[in-house]
C-alpha positions as CSV (number, residue, x, y, z in Angstrom):
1,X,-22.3,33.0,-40.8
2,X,-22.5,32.3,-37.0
3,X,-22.2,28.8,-36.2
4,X,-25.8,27.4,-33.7
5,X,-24.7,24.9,-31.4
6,X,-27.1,23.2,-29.2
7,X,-26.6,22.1,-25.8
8,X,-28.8,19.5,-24.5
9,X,-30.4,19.7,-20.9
10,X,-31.7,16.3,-19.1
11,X,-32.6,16.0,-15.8
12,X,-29.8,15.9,-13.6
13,X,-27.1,18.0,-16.1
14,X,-25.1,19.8,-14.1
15,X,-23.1,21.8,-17.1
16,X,-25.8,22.9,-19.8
17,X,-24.8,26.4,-18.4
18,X,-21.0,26.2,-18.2
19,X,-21.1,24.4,-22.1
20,X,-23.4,27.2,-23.1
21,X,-20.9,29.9,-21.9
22,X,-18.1,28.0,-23.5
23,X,-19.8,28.1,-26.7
24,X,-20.2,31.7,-26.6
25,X,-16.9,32.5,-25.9
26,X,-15.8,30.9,-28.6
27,X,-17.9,32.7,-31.0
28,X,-20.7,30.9,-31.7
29,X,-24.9,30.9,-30.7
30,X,-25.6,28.8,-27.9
31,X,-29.2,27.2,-28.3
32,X,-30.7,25.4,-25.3
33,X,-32.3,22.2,-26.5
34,X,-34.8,20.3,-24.5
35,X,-34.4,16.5,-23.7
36,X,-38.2,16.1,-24.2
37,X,-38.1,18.0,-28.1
38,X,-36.7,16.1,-30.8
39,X,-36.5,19.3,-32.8
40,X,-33.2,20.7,-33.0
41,X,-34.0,23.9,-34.1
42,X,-31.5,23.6,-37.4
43,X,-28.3,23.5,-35.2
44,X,-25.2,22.7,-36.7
45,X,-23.5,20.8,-33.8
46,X,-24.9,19.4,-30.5
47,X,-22.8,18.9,-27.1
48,X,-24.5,16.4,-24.7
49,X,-22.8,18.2,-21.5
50,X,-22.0,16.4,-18.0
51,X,-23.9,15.8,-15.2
52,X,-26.0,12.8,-13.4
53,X,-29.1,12.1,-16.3
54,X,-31.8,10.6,-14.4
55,X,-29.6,10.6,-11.5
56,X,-27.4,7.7,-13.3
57,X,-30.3,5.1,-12.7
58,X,-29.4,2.1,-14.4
59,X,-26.3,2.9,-16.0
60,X,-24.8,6.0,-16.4
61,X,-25.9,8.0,-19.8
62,X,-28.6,4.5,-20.2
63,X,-31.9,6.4,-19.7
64,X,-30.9,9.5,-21.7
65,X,-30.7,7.5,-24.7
66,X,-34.1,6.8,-25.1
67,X,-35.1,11.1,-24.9
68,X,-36.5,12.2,-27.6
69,X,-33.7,14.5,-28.3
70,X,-31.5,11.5,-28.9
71,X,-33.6,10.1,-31.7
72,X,-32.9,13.2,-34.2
73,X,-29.1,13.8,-32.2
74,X,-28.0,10.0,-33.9
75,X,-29.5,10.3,-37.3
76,X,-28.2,14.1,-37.4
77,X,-25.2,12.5,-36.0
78,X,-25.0,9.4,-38.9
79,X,-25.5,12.2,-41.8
80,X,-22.4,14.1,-40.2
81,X,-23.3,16.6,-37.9
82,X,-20.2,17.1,-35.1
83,X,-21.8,16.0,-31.7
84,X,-19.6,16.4,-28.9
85,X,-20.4,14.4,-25.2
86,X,-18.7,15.5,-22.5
87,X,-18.5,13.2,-19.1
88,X,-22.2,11.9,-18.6
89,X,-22.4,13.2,-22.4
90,X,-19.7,10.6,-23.3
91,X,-21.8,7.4,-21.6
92,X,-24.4,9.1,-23.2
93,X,-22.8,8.5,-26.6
94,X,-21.9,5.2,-25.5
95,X,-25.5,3.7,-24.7
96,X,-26.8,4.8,-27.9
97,X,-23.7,3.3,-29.9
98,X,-22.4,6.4,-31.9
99,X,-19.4,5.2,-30.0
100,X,-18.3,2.1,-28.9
101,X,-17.6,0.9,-25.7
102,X,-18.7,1.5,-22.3
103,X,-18.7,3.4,-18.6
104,X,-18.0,1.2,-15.7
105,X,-17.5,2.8,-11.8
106,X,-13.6,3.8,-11.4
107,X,-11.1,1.7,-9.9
108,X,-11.1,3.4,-6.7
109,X,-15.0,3.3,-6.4
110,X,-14.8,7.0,-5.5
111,X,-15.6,9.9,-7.2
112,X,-12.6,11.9,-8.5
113,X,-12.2,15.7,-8.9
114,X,-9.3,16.8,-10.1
115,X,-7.6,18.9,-12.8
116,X,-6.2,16.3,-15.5
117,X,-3.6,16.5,-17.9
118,X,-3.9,15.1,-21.3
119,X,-2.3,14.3,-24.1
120,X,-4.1,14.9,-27.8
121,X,-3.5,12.3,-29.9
122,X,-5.3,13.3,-32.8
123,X,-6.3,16.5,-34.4
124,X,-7.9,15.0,-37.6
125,X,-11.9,15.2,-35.9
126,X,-14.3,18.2,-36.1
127,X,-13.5,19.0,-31.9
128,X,-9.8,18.8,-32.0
129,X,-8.7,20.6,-34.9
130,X,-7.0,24.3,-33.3
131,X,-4.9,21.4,-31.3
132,X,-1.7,19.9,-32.5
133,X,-1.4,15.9,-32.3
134,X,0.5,15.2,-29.3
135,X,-0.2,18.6,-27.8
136,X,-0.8,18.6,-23.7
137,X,-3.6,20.5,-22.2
138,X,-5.2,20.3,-18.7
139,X,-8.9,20.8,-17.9
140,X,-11.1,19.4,-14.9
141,X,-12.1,16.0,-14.2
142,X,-15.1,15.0,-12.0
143,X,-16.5,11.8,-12.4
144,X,-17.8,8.7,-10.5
145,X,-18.1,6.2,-13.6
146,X,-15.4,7.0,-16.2
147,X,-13.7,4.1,-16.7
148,X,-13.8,3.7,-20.2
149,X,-13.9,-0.1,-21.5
150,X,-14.1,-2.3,-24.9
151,X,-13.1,-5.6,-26.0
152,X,-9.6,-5.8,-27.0
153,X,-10.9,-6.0,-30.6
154,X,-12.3,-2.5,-30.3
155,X,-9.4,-1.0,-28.4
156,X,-6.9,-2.1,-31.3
157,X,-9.3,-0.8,-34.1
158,X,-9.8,2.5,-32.3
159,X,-5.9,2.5,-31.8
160,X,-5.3,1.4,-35.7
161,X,-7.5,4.0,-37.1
162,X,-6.1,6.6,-34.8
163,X,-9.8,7.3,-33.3
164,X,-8.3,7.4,-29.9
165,X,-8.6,11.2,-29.3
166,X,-7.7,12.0,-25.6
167,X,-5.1,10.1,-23.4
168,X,-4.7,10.5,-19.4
169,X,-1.2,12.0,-18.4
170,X,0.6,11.4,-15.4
171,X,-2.0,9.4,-13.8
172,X,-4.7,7.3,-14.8
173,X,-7.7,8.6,-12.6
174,X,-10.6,5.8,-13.2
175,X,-8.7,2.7,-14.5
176,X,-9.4,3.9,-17.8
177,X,-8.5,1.1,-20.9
178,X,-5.0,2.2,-22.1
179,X,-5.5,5.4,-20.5
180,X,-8.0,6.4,-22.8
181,X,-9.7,9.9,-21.9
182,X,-11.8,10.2,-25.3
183,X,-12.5,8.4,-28.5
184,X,-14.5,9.5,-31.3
185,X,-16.2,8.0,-34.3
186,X,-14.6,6.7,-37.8
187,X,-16.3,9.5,-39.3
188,X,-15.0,12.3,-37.1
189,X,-17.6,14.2,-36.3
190,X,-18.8,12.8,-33.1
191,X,-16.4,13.0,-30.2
192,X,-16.7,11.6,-26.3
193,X,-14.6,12.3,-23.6
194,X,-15.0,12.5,-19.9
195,X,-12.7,15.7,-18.7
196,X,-14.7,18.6,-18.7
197,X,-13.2,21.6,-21.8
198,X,-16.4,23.9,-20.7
199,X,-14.8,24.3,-17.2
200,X,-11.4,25.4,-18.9
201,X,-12.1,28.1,-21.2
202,X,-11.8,31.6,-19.3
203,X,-8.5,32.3,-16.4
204,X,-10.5,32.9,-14.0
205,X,-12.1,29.7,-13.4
206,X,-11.4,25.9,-13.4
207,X,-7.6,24.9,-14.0
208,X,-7.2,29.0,-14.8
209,X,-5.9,28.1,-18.1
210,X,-7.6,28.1,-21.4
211,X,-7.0,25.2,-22.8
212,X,-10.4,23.7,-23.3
213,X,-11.3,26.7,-25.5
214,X,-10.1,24.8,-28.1
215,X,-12.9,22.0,-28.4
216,X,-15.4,24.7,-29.6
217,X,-13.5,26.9,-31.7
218,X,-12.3,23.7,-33.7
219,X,-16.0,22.8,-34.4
220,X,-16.5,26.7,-35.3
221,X,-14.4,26.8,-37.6
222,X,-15.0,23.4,-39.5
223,X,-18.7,24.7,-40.0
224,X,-18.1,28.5,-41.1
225,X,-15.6,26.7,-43.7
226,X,-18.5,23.8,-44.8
């Protein structure tokens, strides 16, 4: 069996192609979906990559919600498909509440590139599993509104039921929550986070390491073994 993953393009993704490559090298069939179809052409995962969707009018991610795609993405998503959101995919996720929280500008109203280490905190989800909890990585960070924020409510349930997935090392680079870098459901199977795994899977690009290789080759495995 070869695993289909779709990779959703709104306007103004930037990283459809760099996700699509990703999930090739990992092993699997990239399928390009269309934010206008809300056929998913029987995918078995989805990743909702970064970018500017709708050139971040409103809120980031709050435009994108309401494509059609997202309409079968969430109830695929409720019924356990693995949906991954990457960056813009993350406050994607977040709008239409398969995770909680939200997106707010970062700290330093600037846009921040910069490769990012971070600590995995968790490899019990359908993205994280080829990583050992508390393992270290470093992939590429761009982003303009990544400070990730909750209630204090949220933030201790997240933290109680271990759903915190990604933490920032060294530095905090957007003012992030607890230096929270990704989060995912209770279920598992859906995952956001805002540094960029596509951009770190092949030497000769991004950090020049592989350790965003990882994401996809979890979720690979997890659906070959369904």
């Amino acid at each position: 069996m070869t695993a289909r993953i779709g990779v959703v393009t709104f306007p103004g993704t930037l990283d459809d192609r760099d996700t699509q490559r990703a999930v090739t090298l990992a092993g699997a069939e990239a399928v390009p979906l269309w934010h206008r179809d809300k056929d998913v052409k029987q995918v078995d995962a989805v990743v909702l990559p970064g970018g500017f969707s709708y050139g971040d009018y409103l809120r980031a991610g709050a435009i994108s919600r309401f494509s059609p795609v997202m309409a079968t993405v969430i109830e695929q998503a409720h019924a356990g498909m693995p949906v991954l959101g990457i960056c813009n995919g993350f406050q994607v996720l977040c709008e239409a509440h398969l995770l909680p929280g939200a997106m707010l500008r970062n700290t330093g109203l600037h846009f921040v590139c910069r490769d990012q280490k971070l600590r995995v905190e968790t490899s019990a989800t359908a993205w994280t599993a080829d990583y050992a909890a508390g393992e270290e990585i470093s992939v590429p960070l761009k982003n303009i509104d990544g400070r990730y924020t909750a209630d204090e409510r949220t933030l201790d349930e997240l933290e109680a039921e271990g759903r915190v997935v990604f933490r920032y090392l060294d530095v905090n680079p957007n003012g992030s929550l607890r230096d929270i870098a990704g989060i995912s459901n209770a279920a598992g199977n859906v995952v956001g986070l805002m540094p960029h795994p596509e951009h770190a899977v092949e030497p000769l690009i991004g950090t020049g390491r592989t350790d965003g290789l990882a994401f996809f080759t979890s979720v690979i495995k997890k659906l070959v073994s369904a």
